[in-house]
Amino acid sequence: MNITMNRELVSVLAECAAACNYCAVSCLQEEDVKMMERCIRLDLDCAAICKMAMDYVSRDSTMKRDVLDLCARVCRECGAECEKHSHMEHCRMCAEACRRCEQACQQA
């Protein structure tokens, strides 16, 4: 993986982490927070794994493939959950970011 590909992947991972954090905080402000519990949990998990993946990719770790595979899986789960709430702008944006990130992790 060359430096340009690394930068692009790190950028997508950062965008996804930010979208997930924003979504989690926005879900906490919804009227029925309990209904959003799974979404919030997945948002937090996804943001965390994206940040970890950025570290592994940035230092070209020999373990990055394993981390990227897990990241793609978490992004897929988070994106699917957010799509269930796509009538909310923050969930729609998060689902889109998760789908882009999932694809980027798989292609890396």
PDB file of C-alpha atoms in Angstrom:
ATOM      1  CA  MET A   1       0.000   0.000   0.000  1.00  0.00           C
ATOM      2  CA  ASN A   2       1.558   3.269  -1.073  1.00  0.00           C
ATOM      3  CA  ILE A   3       1.528   6.574   0.818  1.00  0.00           C
ATOM      4  CA  THR A   4      -1.281   8.063  -1.320  1.00  0.00           C
ATOM      5  CA  MET A   5      -3.533   5.076  -0.706  1.00  0.00           C
ATOM      6  CA  ASN A   6      -2.716   5.275   3.001  1.00  0.00           C
ATOM      7  CA  ARG A   7      -3.684   8.959   3.105  1.00  0.00           C
ATOM      8  CA  GLU A   8      -6.953   8.311   1.305  1.00  0.00           C
ATOM      9  CA  LEU A   9      -7.825   5.417   3.606  1.00  0.00           C
ATOM     10  CA  VAL A  10      -6.899   7.390   6.727  1.00  0.00           C
ATOM     11  CA  SER A  11      -9.105  10.229   5.482  1.00  0.00           C
ATOM     12  CA  VAL A  12     -12.088   7.910   4.979  1.00  0.00           C
ATOM     13  CA  LEU A  13     -11.518   6.334   8.404  1.00  0.00           C
ATOM     14  CA  ALA A  14     -11.358   9.780  10.046  1.00  0.00           C
ATOM     15  CA  GLU A  15     -14.532  10.904   8.279  1.00  0.00           C
ATOM     16  CA  CYS A  16     -16.357   7.781   9.443  1.00  0.00           C
ATOM     17  CA  ALA A  17     -15.167   8.166  13.044  1.00  0.00           C
ATOM     18  CA  ALA A  18     -16.344  11.787  13.069  1.00  0.00           C
ATOM     19  CA  ALA A  19     -19.732  10.890  11.552  1.00  0.00           C
ATOM     20  CA  CYS A  20     -20.221   8.114  14.099  1.00  0.00           C
ATOM     21  CA  ASN A  21     -19.346  10.364  17.030  1.00  0.00           C
ATOM     22  CA  TYR A  22     -21.710  13.043  15.738  1.00  0.00           C
ATOM     23  CA  CYS A  23     -24.463  10.472  15.237  1.00  0.00           C
ATOM     24  CA  ALA A  24     -24.041   9.066  18.758  1.00  0.00           C
ATOM     25  CA  VAL A  25     -24.306  12.516  20.345  1.00  0.00           C
ATOM     26  CA  SER A  26     -27.263  13.405  18.123  1.00  0.00           C
ATOM     27  CA  CYS A  27     -29.026  10.133  19.022  1.00  0.00           C
ATOM     28  CA  LEU A  28     -28.673  11.052  22.698  1.00  0.00           C
ATOM     29  CA  GLN A  29     -30.700  14.171  21.968  1.00  0.00           C
ATOM     30  CA  GLU A  30     -33.579  12.277  20.352  1.00  0.00           C
ATOM     31  CA  GLU A  31     -36.883  12.033  22.173  1.00  0.00           C
ATOM     32  CA  ASP A  32     -36.781   8.229  22.550  1.00  0.00           C
ATOM     33  CA  VAL A  33     -33.141   7.585  23.501  1.00  0.00           C
ATOM     34  CA  LYS A  34     -33.888   3.983  24.511  1.00  0.00           C
ATOM     35  CA  MET A  35     -35.001   3.258  20.947  1.00  0.00           C
ATOM     36  CA  MET A  36     -31.619   4.548  19.759  1.00  0.00           C
ATOM     37  CA  GLU A  37     -29.521   2.449  22.154  1.00  0.00           C
ATOM     38  CA  ARG A  38     -28.217  -0.047  19.577  1.00  0.00           C
ATOM     39  CA  CYS A  39     -27.410   2.784  17.182  1.00  0.00           C
ATOM     40  CA  ILE A  40     -25.489   4.683  19.855  1.00  0.00           C
ATOM     41  CA  ARG A  41     -23.511   1.606  20.891  1.00  0.00           C
ATOM     42  CA  LEU A  42     -22.588   0.773  17.301  1.00  0.00           C
ATOM     43  CA  ASP A  43     -21.691   4.410  16.627  1.00  0.00           C
ATOM     44  CA  LEU A  44     -19.259   4.350  19.547  1.00  0.00           C
ATOM     45  CA  ASP A  45     -17.799   0.987  18.513  1.00  0.00           C
ATOM     46  CA  CYS A  46     -17.412   2.119  14.928  1.00  0.00           C
ATOM     47  CA  ALA A  47     -15.730   5.403  15.861  1.00  0.00           C
ATOM     48  CA  ALA A  48     -13.317   3.528  18.122  1.00  0.00           C
ATOM     49  CA  ILE A  49     -12.340   0.881  15.547  1.00  0.00           C
ATOM     50  CA  CYS A  50     -11.935   3.523  12.830  1.00  0.00           C
ATOM     51  CA  LYS A  51      -9.538   5.483  15.047  1.00  0.00           C
ATOM     52  CA  MET A  52      -7.605   2.316  15.847  1.00  0.00           C
ATOM     53  CA  ALA A  53      -7.477   1.382  12.163  1.00  0.00           C
ATOM     54  CA  MET A  54      -6.091   4.844  11.347  1.00  0.00           C
ATOM     55  CA  ASP A  55      -3.196   4.138  13.707  1.00  0.00           C
ATOM     56  CA  TYR A  56      -2.472   0.728  12.186  1.00  0.00           C
ATOM     57  CA  VAL A  57      -2.658   2.046   8.613  1.00  0.00           C
ATOM     58  CA  SER A  58      -0.583   5.143   9.405  1.00  0.00           C
ATOM     59  CA  ARG A  59       2.278   3.073  10.727  1.00  0.00           C
ATOM     60  CA  ASP A  60       1.851   0.380   8.047  1.00  0.00           C
ATOM     61  CA  SER A  61       1.465  -2.294  10.713  1.00  0.00           C
ATOM     62  CA  THR A  62       1.774  -5.912   9.686  1.00  0.00           C
ATOM     63  CA  MET A  63      -1.535  -6.425  11.542  1.00  0.00           C
ATOM     64  CA  LYS A  64      -3.460  -3.771   9.598  1.00  0.00           C
ATOM     65  CA  ARG A  65      -5.290  -6.312   7.425  1.00  0.00           C
ATOM     66  CA  ASP A  66      -6.832  -7.928  10.506  1.00  0.00           C
ATOM     67  CA  VAL A  67      -7.850  -4.547  11.917  1.00  0.00           C
ATOM     68  CA  LEU A  68      -9.263  -3.392   8.567  1.00  0.00           C
ATOM     69  CA  ASP A  69     -11.307  -6.584   8.259  1.00  0.00           C
ATOM     70  CA  LEU A  70     -12.815  -5.971  11.695  1.00  0.00           C
ATOM     71  CA  CYS A  71     -13.331  -2.302  10.864  1.00  0.00           C
ATOM     72  CA  ALA A  72     -15.224  -3.222   7.690  1.00  0.00           C
ATOM     73  CA  ARG A  73     -17.450  -5.570   9.708  1.00  0.00           C
ATOM     74  CA  VAL A  74     -18.240  -2.947  12.353  1.00  0.00           C
ATOM     75  CA  CYS A  75     -18.875  -0.312   9.675  1.00  0.00           C
ATOM     76  CA  ARG A  76     -21.278  -2.713   7.947  1.00  0.00           C
ATOM     77  CA  GLU A  77     -23.195  -3.298  11.209  1.00  0.00           C
ATOM     78  CA  CYS A  78     -23.257   0.385  12.126  1.00  0.00           C
ATOM     79  CA  GLY A  79     -24.314   1.426   8.635  1.00  0.00           C
ATOM     80  CA  ALA A  80     -27.143  -1.108   8.608  1.00  0.00           C
ATOM     81  CA  GLU A  81     -28.419   0.112  11.984  1.00  0.00           C
ATOM     82  CA  CYS A  82     -28.211   3.769  10.990  1.00  0.00           C
ATOM     83  CA  GLU A  83     -30.087   3.021   7.768  1.00  0.00           C
ATOM     84  CA  LYS A  84     -33.027   1.903   9.929  1.00  0.00           C
ATOM     85  CA  HIS A  85     -33.194   5.490  11.198  1.00  0.00           C
ATOM     86  CA  SER A  86     -32.352   7.238   7.931  1.00  0.00           C
ATOM     87  CA  HIS A  87     -35.265   9.646   8.381  1.00  0.00           C
ATOM     88  CA  MET A  88     -32.916  11.348  10.857  1.00  0.00           C
ATOM     89  CA  GLU A  89     -30.238  13.338   9.022  1.00  0.00           C
ATOM     90  CA  HIS A  90     -27.432  12.339  11.403  1.00  0.00           C
ATOM     91  CA  CYS A  91     -28.182   8.635  10.930  1.00  0.00           C
ATOM     92  CA  ARG A  92     -28.422   9.005   7.149  1.00  0.00           C
ATOM     93  CA  MET A  93     -25.051  10.778   7.011  1.00  0.00           C
ATOM     94  CA  CYS A  94     -23.498   8.202   9.340  1.00  0.00           C
ATOM     95  CA  ALA A  95     -24.815   5.283   7.278  1.00  0.00           C
ATOM     96  CA  GLU A  96     -23.281   6.812   4.138  1.00  0.00           C
ATOM     97  CA  ALA A  97     -19.921   7.341   5.860  1.00  0.00           C
ATOM     98  CA  CYS A  98     -19.984   3.780   7.195  1.00  0.00           C
ATOM     99  CA  ARG A  99     -20.686   2.349   3.734  1.00  0.00           C
ATOM    100  CA  ARG A 100     -17.795   4.321   2.220  1.00  0.00           C
ATOM    101  CA  CYS A 101     -15.488   3.219   5.008  1.00  0.00           C
ATOM    102  CA  GLU A 102     -16.532  -0.426   4.781  1.00  0.00           C
ATOM    103  CA  GLN A 103     -15.759  -0.405   1.073  1.00  0.00           C
ATOM    104  CA  ALA A 104     -12.411   1.374   1.559  1.00  0.00           C
ATOM    105  CA  CYS A 105     -11.351  -1.116   4.252  1.00  0.00           C
ATOM    106  CA  GLN A 106     -12.238  -4.053   2.017  1.00  0.00           C
ATOM    107  CA  GLN A 107     -10.356  -2.595  -0.958  1.00  0.00           C
ATOM    108  CA  ALA A 108      -7.222  -1.677   1.008  1.00  0.00           C
TER     109      ALA A 108
END
